[in-house]
Amino acid sequence: MSLNQNGGPNALDRLVTLLSKLPGVGKKSAGRISYHILDSDPSYARALAGELAGLHQAIRRCSNCGSFTETDPCPICADPGRDHSIICVVERAQDVRIIEESREFHGLFHVLGGLIAPLEGLGPNSLSIGQLVARLRGDNVKELILALNPTVEGDTTALYLQKLLKDFPVEVTRLASGLPVGGDLEYTDRLTLSRSFRGRVKV
Amino acid sequence: MSLNQNGGPNALDRLVTLLSKLPGVGKKSAGRISYHILDSDPSYARALAGELAGLHQAIRRCSNCGSFTETDPCPICADPGRDHSIICVVERAQDVRIIEESREFHGLFHVLGGLIAPLEGLGPNSLSIGQLVARLRGDNVKELILALNPTVEGDTTALYLQKLLKDFPVEVTRLASGLPVGGDLEYTDRLTLSRSFRGRVKV
């Protein structure tokens, strides 16, 4: 029987249910997207299906830095043109993409795989901190840039790493926190304002 | 070579590009969704791929009303329990789903496949108006509810149908237009306010 409670075809319903599990896609967006795909040329649905079916086989984690890659080590770790003496520490693999798109950083990365969050039962052992320490011991790393979100968990993790690495011959820095470019003092929250005061720079 | 200009894997890039073509999904959302799928269990990606690959084969247009269906005629047209003397005319197939979810209407549907938009070169001939007229001739239809958006194109199409069907023994009505429930007079635009005055009802 292909009639469901909404009177729509079941295949469409199943697609809507699956799509509505994606981040930022609610039930309504999932419906709109599904009908859009149905209205589009079938080649689009086939192409998307193909990419999804092969995704987890094509992409693995880099054994060195933990970012997503098709080759191991990843192209960034394998690139001799990049500065191997600086490692940028990020929470998740997608942060690598975001920083790469800014074209601001030319060193290597290290993906922690999360942040320390005691309330959620996430301690240092659930992160790839051991691998990071091994990289610091093996390679000639001069600076470690902590590119962690300015949140309670990000601050906790930064503090933990700072203490852990205080005897290593490596400079530990953290991304500046303050007013966003184009922002307005009036709409800036108290904590951001306080940080931008503490981190004020000479002009 | 699996290094692209953003330093990300190509398979991921291709997925992001495909997803960013969906309505309401920008480049950033597509990236977030792609990484979410990568981080999720591979069974999710496989299930989604399977639904997408089979979508256009599983779902066709109902030869009677034009809505999406797995069987022809669709479950709504085939349901003897529904009121076959009322047809609700909608622009797109997804409008059927929206109206069905409201559980407000128990007749049949007719999907026009668009609206009359002379500026975009869309005339009455590009819509399924001929099939609608054939249904009015064949079946014993007493009322035609035009559930078209209250836009210039919706109004034009409603006016066209009204004139075309004036000699048919069928009552042509249109969904009420006015203040949305929970809305505020202060934030209502002039046209909506004007419509809600013209369509005022006795209390």
XYZ file of C-alpha atoms in Angstrom:
406
model
C 0.000 0.000 0.000
C 1.611 3.263 -1.029
C -0.748 5.632 0.773
C 0.642 7.055 3.988
C -1.027 9.299 6.532
C -0.092 12.443 4.596
C -1.331 11.053 1.311
C 2.168 11.252 -0.148
C 4.193 8.464 -1.715
C 6.223 6.418 0.765
C 9.499 6.708 -1.169
C 9.234 10.478 -0.856
C 8.378 10.198 2.833
C 11.417 8.070 3.495
C 13.629 10.611 1.715
C 12.118 13.479 3.726
C 12.706 11.573 6.983
C 16.345 10.887 6.095
C 17.037 14.451 4.970
C 15.452 15.972 8.066
C 18.193 14.305 10.158
C 20.820 16.568 8.588
C 22.060 19.604 10.549
C 20.072 22.760 9.785
C 17.453 20.852 7.751
C 14.023 20.743 9.389
C 10.969 18.786 8.291
C 9.812 21.618 6.005
C 13.188 22.149 4.330
C 13.516 18.386 3.873
C 10.159 18.390 2.066
C 11.141 21.309 -0.140
C 14.479 19.691 -0.961
C 12.860 16.324 -1.760
C 10.357 17.849 -4.176
C 13.131 19.893 -5.731
C 15.125 16.711 -6.375
C 12.012 15.018 -7.816
C 11.407 17.987 -10.119
C 15.053 18.082 -11.212
C 16.615 15.907 -13.881
C 17.123 12.319 -12.587
C 20.850 12.675 -13.364
C 21.198 14.971 -10.346
C 19.720 12.397 -7.935
C 21.923 9.710 -9.508
C 25.070 11.834 -9.127
C 24.260 12.650 -5.492
C 23.461 8.987 -4.768
C 26.778 7.962 -6.301
C 28.810 10.414 -4.226
C 27.028 9.386 -1.022
C 27.424 5.670 -1.690
C 31.170 5.997 -2.234
C 31.876 8.662 0.375
C 33.091 6.590 3.299
C 35.218 4.393 1.052
C 36.873 7.325 -0.695
C 37.632 9.312 2.444
C 39.574 8.248 5.537
C 41.393 10.001 8.374
C 44.995 11.124 7.862
C 47.089 8.971 10.237
C 49.281 11.979 10.994
C 46.909 14.920 11.560
C 43.472 13.287 11.712
C 41.835 15.365 8.966
C 39.682 13.789 6.242
C 41.646 12.761 3.159
C 41.662 10.482 0.118
C 45.355 9.697 0.520
C 47.357 8.914 3.667
C 49.178 11.047 4.712
C 46.886 13.852 3.602
C 47.997 16.328 0.913
C 48.687 18.981 3.561
C 50.950 16.742 5.689
C 52.670 15.474 2.521
C 53.290 18.936 1.042
C 56.978 19.887 1.437
C 56.078 23.473 0.512
C 54.163 23.993 3.765
C 55.765 25.102 7.018
C 56.188 21.900 9.032
C 57.365 23.839 12.106
C 53.886 25.243 12.891
C 50.897 23.095 13.823
C 47.397 24.541 14.037
C 45.289 22.566 16.542
C 41.560 22.396 15.683
C 38.545 20.715 17.218
C 37.031 19.036 14.160
C 38.131 18.024 10.652
C 35.814 20.603 9.077
C 37.766 23.363 10.838
C 40.707 22.467 8.575
C 38.572 23.319 5.552
C 37.406 26.611 7.063
C 40.972 27.720 7.871
C 42.287 26.563 4.486
C 39.627 28.624 2.748
C 40.888 31.749 4.525
C 44.358 31.114 2.985
C 45.780 32.666 6.141
C 47.757 29.672 7.424
C 50.489 27.682 5.680
C 51.616 25.198 8.326
C 50.225 21.783 9.307
C 47.095 20.820 11.262
C 46.147 18.568 14.119
C 42.521 17.528 14.612
C 41.677 16.879 18.279
C 38.377 15.200 17.495
C 36.488 17.187 20.119
C 37.017 19.404 23.161
C 37.329 18.635 26.858
C 33.798 18.776 28.300
C 33.654 17.197 31.788
C 29.871 17.633 31.969
C 29.500 15.480 28.861
C 32.041 12.958 30.144
C 34.648 13.984 27.555
C 38.116 13.996 29.131
C 41.556 14.501 27.537
C 41.782 10.768 26.827
C 38.899 10.903 24.358
C 40.876 13.379 22.227
C 43.930 12.777 20.032
C 46.251 14.544 22.488
C 48.627 11.568 22.706
C 49.229 11.738 18.941
C 49.833 15.490 19.205
C 52.493 14.984 21.883
C 54.106 12.287 19.720
C 54.238 14.716 16.784
C 55.849 17.371 18.997
C 58.477 14.829 20.126
C 59.205 13.583 16.618
C 59.063 16.637 14.379
C 60.842 19.928 14.750
C 57.763 21.941 15.736
C 58.345 25.516 16.913
C 54.804 26.834 17.349
C 51.443 25.361 18.201
C 48.472 27.607 17.342
C 45.333 26.644 19.245
C 42.463 27.485 16.875
C 39.747 26.415 19.316
C 36.376 28.126 19.632
C 36.250 30.823 22.343
C 33.781 28.794 24.461
C 34.020 27.240 27.931
C 35.071 23.896 26.371
C 37.546 25.603 24.033
C 39.063 27.547 26.938
C 39.286 24.420 29.125
C 41.016 22.474 26.365
C 43.413 25.340 25.616
C 44.328 25.624 29.289
C 44.874 21.861 29.544
C 47.161 21.805 26.481
C 49.055 24.869 27.701
C 49.844 23.180 31.047
C 50.605 19.804 29.451
C 53.085 21.296 27.001
C 54.767 23.862 29.236
C 58.047 21.871 29.338
C 58.140 21.307 25.572
C 60.374 23.616 23.488
C 57.336 24.863 21.605
C 55.526 28.187 21.707
C 51.803 27.724 22.355
C 49.594 30.527 21.003
C 45.867 30.965 20.581
C 43.760 32.762 17.966
C 42.823 36.310 19.001
C 39.334 36.736 20.402
C 37.455 40.036 20.205
C 35.148 42.152 18.109
C 34.261 40.608 14.747
C 35.189 42.769 11.745
C 32.191 44.878 10.782
C 30.692 44.315 14.230
C 29.175 46.965 16.470
C 30.124 47.662 20.093
C 26.444 48.077 20.921
C 25.614 44.522 19.880
C 28.712 42.864 21.319
C 28.163 40.670 24.366
C 29.961 41.435 27.628
C 32.371 38.486 27.453
C 33.523 39.292 23.921
C 34.000 42.918 24.926
C 35.976 41.869 28.006
C 38.216 39.665 25.839
C 38.777 42.387 23.307
C 39.898 44.684 26.148
C 42.290 42.108 27.591
C 43.686 41.339 24.148
C 43.957 44.968 23.050
C 46.848 45.735 20.685
C 49.039 48.798 20.219
C 48.213 50.846 17.120
C 45.851 14.056 -7.459
C 43.508 14.385 -4.527
C 44.589 17.871 -3.390
C 42.250 20.637 -4.467
C 42.585 24.369 -3.997
C 41.007 24.227 -0.532
C 43.215 21.366 0.600
C 40.159 19.147 1.053
C 39.512 15.745 -0.501
C 37.904 15.889 -3.936
C 35.119 13.408 -3.089
C 34.031 15.751 -0.308
C 34.271 18.751 -2.606
C 32.073 17.077 -5.192
C 29.479 16.286 -2.518
C 29.545 19.892 -1.248
C 29.095 21.201 -4.806
C 26.126 18.899 -5.426
C 24.457 19.690 -2.091
C 24.875 23.448 -2.523
C 22.561 23.241 -5.550
C 19.632 22.337 -3.299
C 17.117 25.055 -2.341
C 18.007 26.807 0.918
C 21.412 25.104 1.115
C 24.347 27.488 0.629
C 28.015 26.645 0.303
C 28.517 26.774 4.099
C 25.507 24.591 4.945
C 26.576 22.126 2.246
C 29.983 21.877 3.913
C 28.463 21.363 7.354
C 26.065 18.718 6.006
C 28.857 16.883 4.156
C 31.079 16.668 7.238
C 28.089 15.584 9.297
C 27.452 12.715 6.866
C 31.142 11.765 6.951
C 31.101 11.761 10.752
C 27.879 9.715 10.863
C 27.636 5.968 10.529
C 28.162 4.906 6.875
C 24.743 3.204 6.966
C 23.104 6.644 6.879
C 24.939 7.657 3.678
C 24.089 4.268 2.141
C 20.392 4.606 3.021
C 20.235 8.135 1.595
C 22.088 7.033 -1.548
C 19.641 4.170 -2.006
C 16.571 6.402 -1.698
C 18.015 8.949 -4.113
C 19.034 6.329 -6.682
C 15.552 4.792 -6.745
C 13.547 8.006 -6.374
C 12.649 8.775 -9.971
C 11.817 5.140 -10.696
C 9.572 4.788 -7.645
C 7.662 8.017 -8.131
C 5.726 9.212 -11.167
C 2.966 11.723 -11.894
C -0.658 10.712 -11.352
C -2.243 10.677 -14.829
C -5.447 12.137 -13.363
C -4.360 14.945 -11.007
C -0.642 15.352 -11.740
C 0.611 14.883 -8.182
C 3.581 12.656 -7.329
C 2.651 9.052 -6.621
C 3.939 5.488 -6.558
C 0.730 4.123 -8.081
C -1.359 5.471 -10.952
C -3.966 6.802 -10.271
C -2.631 8.201 -7.014
C -4.066 7.045 -3.656
C -6.070 10.275 -3.340
C -7.737 9.979 -6.767
C -8.360 6.248 -6.135
C -9.887 6.749 -2.670
C -13.715 6.292 -2.843
C -13.936 7.795 0.657
C -12.887 11.227 -0.558
C -15.301 13.809 -1.963
C -14.924 13.528 -5.751
C -17.189 16.540 -6.333
C -14.593 19.081 -5.096
C -11.257 19.680 -6.792
C -8.568 21.800 -5.169
C -6.345 23.401 -7.817
C -2.717 23.921 -6.768
C 0.404 25.234 -8.457
C 2.913 22.494 -7.613
C 2.835 18.863 -6.481
C 4.342 19.778 -3.093
C 1.291 21.949 -2.392
C -0.754 18.714 -2.231
C 1.435 17.532 0.641
C 1.118 20.858 2.486
C -2.677 20.863 2.206
C -2.935 17.161 3.130
C -0.906 17.817 6.281
C -3.445 20.430 7.388
C -6.188 17.709 7.215
C -8.560 20.496 6.217
C -9.562 19.243 2.781
C -11.107 15.915 1.791
C -11.723 16.288 -1.949
C -9.419 15.703 -4.919
C -6.537 17.765 -6.284
C -5.349 19.116 -9.595
C -1.725 20.188 -10.062
C -1.346 22.972 -12.631
C 2.410 22.592 -12.871
C 3.021 26.332 -12.561
C 1.272 29.690 -12.796
C 0.620 32.057 -15.681
C 3.591 34.440 -15.814
C 3.699 36.368 -19.106
C 7.005 38.032 -18.193
C 8.616 34.602 -17.924
C 6.921 33.401 -21.109
C 4.586 31.053 -19.222
C 1.120 31.090 -20.797
C -1.960 28.956 -20.055
C -0.734 26.348 -22.567
C 2.273 25.476 -20.435
C -0.048 24.473 -17.582
C -2.284 21.401 -17.283
C -5.455 23.455 -17.814
C -6.655 21.253 -20.685
C -6.640 18.201 -18.389
C -8.528 20.201 -15.748
C -11.259 21.102 -18.246
C -11.462 17.439 -19.320
C -11.932 16.409 -15.676
C -14.713 18.989 -15.253
C -16.427 17.613 -18.372
C -16.106 13.987 -17.336
C -16.641 13.920 -13.590
C -19.486 15.335 -11.596
C -17.524 18.217 -10.084
C -19.487 20.831 -8.141
C -16.746 23.069 -6.751
C -13.272 24.099 -7.799
C -11.168 25.627 -4.990
C -8.252 27.662 -6.317
C -5.498 27.241 -3.709
C -3.030 29.486 -5.537
C -0.569 31.786 -3.792
C -1.836 35.374 -3.322
C 0.780 36.760 -5.725
C 0.529 38.553 -9.090
C 0.981 35.221 -10.909
C -1.525 33.466 -8.625
C -4.078 36.237 -9.142
C -3.566 36.219 -12.921
C -4.028 32.450 -13.092
C -7.108 32.565 -10.837
C -8.666 35.266 -13.020
C -7.906 33.285 -16.182
C -9.489 30.098 -14.792
C -12.489 32.026 -13.495
C -13.182 33.459 -16.972
C -12.454 30.186 -18.771
C -14.846 28.212 -16.561
C -17.673 30.746 -16.250
C -20.008 28.651 -18.448
C -19.295 25.388 -16.612
C -21.805 24.224 -13.970
C -19.114 24.478 -11.316
C -18.606 26.926 -8.474
C -15.119 28.446 -8.547
C -13.844 29.629 -5.155
C -10.474 30.801 -3.891
C -8.724 30.429 -0.522
C -9.278 33.433 1.755
C -6.433 35.917 1.882
C -5.846 38.155 4.888
C -4.122 38.419 8.236
C -2.157 35.306 9.224
C -3.270 33.776 12.540
C -1.056 35.166 15.299
C -0.084 38.088 13.072
C -0.028 41.739 14.054
C -1.795 44.584 12.225
C 1.302 46.721 12.723
C 3.502 44.339 10.759
C 0.989 43.515 8.023
C 1.750 44.894 4.580
C -0.710 47.215 2.858
C -1.849 44.686 0.233
C -2.612 41.969 2.785
C -4.500 44.491 4.902
C -6.470 45.645 1.854
C -7.377 42.015 1.032
C -8.433 41.290 4.584
C -10.770 44.319 4.437
C -12.294 43.276 1.131
C -12.712 39.715 2.357
C -14.095 40.667 5.788
C -16.613 38.244 7.269
C -19.651 38.709 9.524
C -19.068 37.659 13.111
